[in-house]
PDB file of C-alpha atoms and ligand atoms in Angstrom:
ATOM      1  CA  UNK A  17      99.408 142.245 -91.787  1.00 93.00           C
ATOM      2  CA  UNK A  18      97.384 142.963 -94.682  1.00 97.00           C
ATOM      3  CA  UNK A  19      99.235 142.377 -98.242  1.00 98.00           C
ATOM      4  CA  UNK A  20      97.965 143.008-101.716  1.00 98.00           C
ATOM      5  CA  UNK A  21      99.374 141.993-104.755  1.00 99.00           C
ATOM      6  CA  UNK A  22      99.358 142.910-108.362  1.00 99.00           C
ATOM      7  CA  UNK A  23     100.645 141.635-111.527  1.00 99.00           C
ATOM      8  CA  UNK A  24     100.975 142.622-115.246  1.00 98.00           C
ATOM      9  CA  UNK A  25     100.575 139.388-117.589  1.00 98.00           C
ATOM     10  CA  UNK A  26     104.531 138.818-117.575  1.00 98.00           C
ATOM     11  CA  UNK A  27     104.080 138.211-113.467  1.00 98.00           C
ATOM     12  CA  UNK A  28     100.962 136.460-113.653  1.00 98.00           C
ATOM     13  CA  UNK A  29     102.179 132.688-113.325  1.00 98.00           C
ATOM     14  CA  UNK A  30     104.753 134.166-110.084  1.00 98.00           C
ATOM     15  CA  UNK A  31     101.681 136.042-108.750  1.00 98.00           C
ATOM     16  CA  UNK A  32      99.619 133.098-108.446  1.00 98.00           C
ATOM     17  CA  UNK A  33     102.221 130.945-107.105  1.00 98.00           C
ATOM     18  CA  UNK A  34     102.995 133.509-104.264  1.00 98.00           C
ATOM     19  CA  UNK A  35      99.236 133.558-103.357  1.00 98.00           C
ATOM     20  CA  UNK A  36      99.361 130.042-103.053  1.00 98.00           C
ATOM     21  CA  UNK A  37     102.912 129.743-101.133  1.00 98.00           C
ATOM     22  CA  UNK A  38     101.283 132.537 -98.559  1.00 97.00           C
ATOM     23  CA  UNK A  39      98.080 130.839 -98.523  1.00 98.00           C
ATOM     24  CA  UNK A  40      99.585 127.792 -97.151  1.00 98.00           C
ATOM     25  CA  UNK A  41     100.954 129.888 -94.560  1.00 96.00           C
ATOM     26  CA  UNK A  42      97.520 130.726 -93.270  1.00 97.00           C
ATOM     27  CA  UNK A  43      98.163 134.410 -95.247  1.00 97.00           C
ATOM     28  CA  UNK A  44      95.155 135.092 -97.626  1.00 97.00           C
ATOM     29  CA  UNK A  45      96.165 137.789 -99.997  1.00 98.00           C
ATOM     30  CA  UNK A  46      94.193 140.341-101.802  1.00 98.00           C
ATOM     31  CA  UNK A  47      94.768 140.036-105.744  1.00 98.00           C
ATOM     32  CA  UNK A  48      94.392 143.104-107.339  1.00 98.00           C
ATOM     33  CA  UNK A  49      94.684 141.279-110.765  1.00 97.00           C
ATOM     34  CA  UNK A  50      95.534 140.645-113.546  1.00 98.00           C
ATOM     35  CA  UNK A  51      93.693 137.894-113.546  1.00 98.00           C
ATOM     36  CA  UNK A  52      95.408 135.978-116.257  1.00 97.00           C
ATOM     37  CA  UNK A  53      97.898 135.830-119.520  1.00 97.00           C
ATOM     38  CA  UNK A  54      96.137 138.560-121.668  1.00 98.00           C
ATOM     39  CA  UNK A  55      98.511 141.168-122.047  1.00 98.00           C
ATOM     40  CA  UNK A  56      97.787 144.088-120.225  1.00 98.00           C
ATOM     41  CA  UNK A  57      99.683 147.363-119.405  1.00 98.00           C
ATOM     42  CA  UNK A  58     101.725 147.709-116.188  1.00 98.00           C
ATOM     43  CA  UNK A  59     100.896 150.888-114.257  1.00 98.00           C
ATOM     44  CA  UNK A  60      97.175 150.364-113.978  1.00 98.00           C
ATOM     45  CA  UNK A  61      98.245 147.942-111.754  1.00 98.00           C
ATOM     46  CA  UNK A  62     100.706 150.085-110.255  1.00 98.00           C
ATOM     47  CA  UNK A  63      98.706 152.739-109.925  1.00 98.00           C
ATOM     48  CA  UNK A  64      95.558 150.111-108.495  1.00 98.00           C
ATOM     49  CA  UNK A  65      98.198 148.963-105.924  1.00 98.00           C
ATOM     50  CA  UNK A  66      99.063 152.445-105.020  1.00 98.00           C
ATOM     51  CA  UNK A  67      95.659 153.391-104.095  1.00 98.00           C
ATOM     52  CA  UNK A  68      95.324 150.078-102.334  1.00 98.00           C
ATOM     53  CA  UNK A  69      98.334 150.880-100.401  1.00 98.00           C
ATOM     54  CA  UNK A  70      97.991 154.661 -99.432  1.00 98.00           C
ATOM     55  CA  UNK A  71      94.255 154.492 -98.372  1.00 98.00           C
ATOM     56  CA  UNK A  72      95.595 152.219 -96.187  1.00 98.00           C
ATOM     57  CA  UNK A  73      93.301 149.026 -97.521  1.00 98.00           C
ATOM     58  CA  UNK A  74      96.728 147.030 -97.412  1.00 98.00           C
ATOM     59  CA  UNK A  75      99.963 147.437 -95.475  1.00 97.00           C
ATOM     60  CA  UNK A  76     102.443 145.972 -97.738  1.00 98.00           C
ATOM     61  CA  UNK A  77     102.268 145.546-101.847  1.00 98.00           C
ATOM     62  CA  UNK A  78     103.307 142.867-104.047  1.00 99.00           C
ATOM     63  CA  UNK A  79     104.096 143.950-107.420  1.00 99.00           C
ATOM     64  CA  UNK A  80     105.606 141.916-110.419  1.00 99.00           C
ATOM     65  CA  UNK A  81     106.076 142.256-114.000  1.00 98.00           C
ATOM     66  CA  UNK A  82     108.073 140.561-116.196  1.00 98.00           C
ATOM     67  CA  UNK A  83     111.127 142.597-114.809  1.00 98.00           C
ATOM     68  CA  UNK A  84     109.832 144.324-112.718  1.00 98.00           C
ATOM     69  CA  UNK A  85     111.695 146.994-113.671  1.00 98.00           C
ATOM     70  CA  UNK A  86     108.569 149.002-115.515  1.00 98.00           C
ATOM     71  CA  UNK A  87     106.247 148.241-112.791  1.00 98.00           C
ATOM     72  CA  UNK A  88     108.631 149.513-110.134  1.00 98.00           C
ATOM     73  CA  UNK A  89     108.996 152.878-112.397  1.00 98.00           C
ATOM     74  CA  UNK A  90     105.178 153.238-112.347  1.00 98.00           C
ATOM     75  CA  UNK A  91     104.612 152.538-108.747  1.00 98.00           C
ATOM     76  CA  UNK A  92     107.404 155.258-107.609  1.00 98.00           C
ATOM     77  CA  UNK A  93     105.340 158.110-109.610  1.00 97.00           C
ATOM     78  CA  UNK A  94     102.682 157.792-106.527  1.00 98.00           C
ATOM     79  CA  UNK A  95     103.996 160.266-103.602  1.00 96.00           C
ATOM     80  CA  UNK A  96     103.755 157.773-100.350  1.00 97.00           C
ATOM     81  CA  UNK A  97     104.992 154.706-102.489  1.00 98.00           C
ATOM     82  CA  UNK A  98     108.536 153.245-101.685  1.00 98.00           C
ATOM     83  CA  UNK A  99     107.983 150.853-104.191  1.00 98.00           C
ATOM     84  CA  UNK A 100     111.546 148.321-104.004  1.00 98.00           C
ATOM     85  CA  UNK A 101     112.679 145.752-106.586  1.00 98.00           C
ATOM     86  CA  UNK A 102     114.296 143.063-104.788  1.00 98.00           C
ATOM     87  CA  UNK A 103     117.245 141.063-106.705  1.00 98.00           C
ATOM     88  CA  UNK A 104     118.981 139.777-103.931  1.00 98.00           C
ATOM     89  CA  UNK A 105     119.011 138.709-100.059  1.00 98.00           C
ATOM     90  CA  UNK A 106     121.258 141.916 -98.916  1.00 98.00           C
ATOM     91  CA  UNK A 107     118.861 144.073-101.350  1.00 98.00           C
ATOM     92  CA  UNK A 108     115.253 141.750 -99.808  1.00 98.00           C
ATOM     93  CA  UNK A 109     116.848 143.213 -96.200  1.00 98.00           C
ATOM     94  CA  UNK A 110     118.194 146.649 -96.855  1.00 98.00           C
ATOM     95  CA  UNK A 111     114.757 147.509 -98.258  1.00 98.00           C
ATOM     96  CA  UNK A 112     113.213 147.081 -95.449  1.00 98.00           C
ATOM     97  CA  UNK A 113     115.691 148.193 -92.655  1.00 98.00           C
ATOM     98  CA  UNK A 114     116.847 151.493 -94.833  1.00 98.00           C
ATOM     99  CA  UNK A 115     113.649 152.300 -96.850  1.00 98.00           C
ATOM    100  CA  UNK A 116     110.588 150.782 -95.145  1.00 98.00           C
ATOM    101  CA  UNK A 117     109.812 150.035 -98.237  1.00 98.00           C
ATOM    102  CA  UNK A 118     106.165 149.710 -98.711  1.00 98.00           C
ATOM    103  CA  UNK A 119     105.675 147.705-102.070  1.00 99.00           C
ATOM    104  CA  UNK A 120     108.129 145.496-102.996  1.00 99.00           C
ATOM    105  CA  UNK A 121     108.950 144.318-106.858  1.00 99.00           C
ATOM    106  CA  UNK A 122     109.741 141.194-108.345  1.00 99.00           C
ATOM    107  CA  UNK A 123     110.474 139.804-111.919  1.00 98.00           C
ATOM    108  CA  UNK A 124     108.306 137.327-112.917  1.00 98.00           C
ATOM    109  CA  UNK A 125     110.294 136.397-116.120  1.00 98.00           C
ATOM    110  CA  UNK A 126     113.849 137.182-114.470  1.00 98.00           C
ATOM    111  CA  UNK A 127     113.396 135.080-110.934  1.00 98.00           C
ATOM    112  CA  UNK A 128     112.036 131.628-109.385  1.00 98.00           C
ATOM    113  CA  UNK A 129     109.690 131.088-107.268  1.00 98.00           C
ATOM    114  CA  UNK A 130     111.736 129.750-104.514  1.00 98.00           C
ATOM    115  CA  UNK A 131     114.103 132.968-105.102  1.00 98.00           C
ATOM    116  CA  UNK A 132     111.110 135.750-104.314  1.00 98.00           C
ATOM    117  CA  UNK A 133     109.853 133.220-101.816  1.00 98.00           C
ATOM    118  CA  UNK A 134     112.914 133.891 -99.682  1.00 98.00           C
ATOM    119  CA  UNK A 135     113.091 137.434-100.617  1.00 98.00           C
ATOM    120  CA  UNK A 136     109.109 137.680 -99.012  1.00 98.00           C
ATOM    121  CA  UNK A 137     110.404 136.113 -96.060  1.00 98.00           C
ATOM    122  CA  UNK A 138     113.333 138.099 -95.778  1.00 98.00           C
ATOM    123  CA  UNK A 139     111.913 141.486 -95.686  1.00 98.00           C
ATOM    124  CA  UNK A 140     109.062 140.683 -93.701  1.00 98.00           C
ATOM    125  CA  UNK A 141     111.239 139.277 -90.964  1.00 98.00           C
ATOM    126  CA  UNK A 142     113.546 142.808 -91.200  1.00 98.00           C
ATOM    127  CA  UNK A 143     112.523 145.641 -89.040  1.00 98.00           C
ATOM    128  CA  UNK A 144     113.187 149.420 -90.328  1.00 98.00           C
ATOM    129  CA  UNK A 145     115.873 150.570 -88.168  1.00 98.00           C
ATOM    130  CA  UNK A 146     114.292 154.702 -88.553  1.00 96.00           C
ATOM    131  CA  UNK A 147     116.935 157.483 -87.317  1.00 95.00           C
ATOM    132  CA  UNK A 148     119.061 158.670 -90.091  1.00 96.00           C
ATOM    133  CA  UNK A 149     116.877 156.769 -92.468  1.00 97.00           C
ATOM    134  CA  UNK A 150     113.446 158.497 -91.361  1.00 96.00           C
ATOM    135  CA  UNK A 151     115.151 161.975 -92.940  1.00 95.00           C
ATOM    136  CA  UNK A 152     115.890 160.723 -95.795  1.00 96.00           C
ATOM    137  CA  UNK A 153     112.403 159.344 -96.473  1.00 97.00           C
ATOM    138  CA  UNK A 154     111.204 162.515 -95.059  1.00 95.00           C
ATOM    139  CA  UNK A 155     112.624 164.601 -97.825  1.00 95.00           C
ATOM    140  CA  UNK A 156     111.565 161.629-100.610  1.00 94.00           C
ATOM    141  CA  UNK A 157     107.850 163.399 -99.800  1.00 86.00           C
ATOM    142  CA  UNK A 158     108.085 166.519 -99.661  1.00 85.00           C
ATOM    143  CA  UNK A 159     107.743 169.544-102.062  1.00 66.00           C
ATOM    144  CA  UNK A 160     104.861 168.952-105.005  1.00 59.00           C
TER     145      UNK A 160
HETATM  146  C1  RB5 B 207     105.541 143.119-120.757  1.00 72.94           C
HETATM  147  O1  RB5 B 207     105.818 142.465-121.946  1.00 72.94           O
HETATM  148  C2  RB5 B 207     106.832 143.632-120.113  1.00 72.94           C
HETATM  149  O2  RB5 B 207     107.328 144.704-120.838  1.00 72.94           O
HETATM  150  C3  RB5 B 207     106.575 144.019-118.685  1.00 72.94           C
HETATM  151  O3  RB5 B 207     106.105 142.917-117.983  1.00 72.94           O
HETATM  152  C4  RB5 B 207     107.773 144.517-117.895  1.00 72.94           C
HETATM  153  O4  RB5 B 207     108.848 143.643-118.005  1.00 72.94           O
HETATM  154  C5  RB5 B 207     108.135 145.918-118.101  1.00 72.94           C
HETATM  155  O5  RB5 B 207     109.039 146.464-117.445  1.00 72.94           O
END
């Protein structure tokens, strides 16, 4: 699986501790930036992640800003992106199973590290379960 992420400066210090947690794994991930503190704004890494995402360069994005609550907003404006801020293990799992969700959203200055560790690991051990669920996203893309 090929994952990208993306940060804003308030998710820069979880970014690069997630590259190097899934580094140790044997996971190499492709950083879209930023690339350090400087403050920066939010959706042109949103919108960098989106076209990382839907040209199919990467299967699943990382995104995080400080809440992750503007970055999320910003990602969700792309059609295709099911971008999904995960807060807790239900939420890391439902994400996956209900909304194949294909960014996911973390809080750099509102988590830990071990917390979005185990969120990672939780969606990316969930399976989307489709059916009912494939409607609903149906009708997320549709229309203009
Ligand atoms: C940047 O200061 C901060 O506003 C941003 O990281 C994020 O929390 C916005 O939702």
């Amino acid at each position: 699986m090929k994952i990208a992420i993306a940060s804003d400066h308030g998710g820069f210090e979880m970014k690069q501790a997630l590259i190097e947690h899934f580094a140790k794994q044997g996971l190499a991930l492709y950083d879209l930036g930023t690339h350090d503190t400087c403050s920066v704004d939010y959706p042109d890494y949103a919108d960098k992640m989106a076209e990382y995402i839907l040209s199919g360069k990467a299967d699943l994005g990382i995104l995080i800003c400080g809440t992750g609550v503007g970055i999320s907003i910003a990602a969700n404006r792309h059609k295709g992106i099911r971008a999904a801020l995960l807060y807790n293990k239900f939420v890391a799992a439902k994400a996956k199973e209900h909304n194949n969700a294909n960014v996911i959203v973390f809080g750099g200055r509102t988590m830990t590290v071990p917390e979005v560790i185990e969120y990672c690991n939780i969606f990316l051990h969930s399976t989307y379960e489709g059916g009912r669920h494939q409607q609903r996203l149906d009708k997320l893309d549709k229309g203009e």
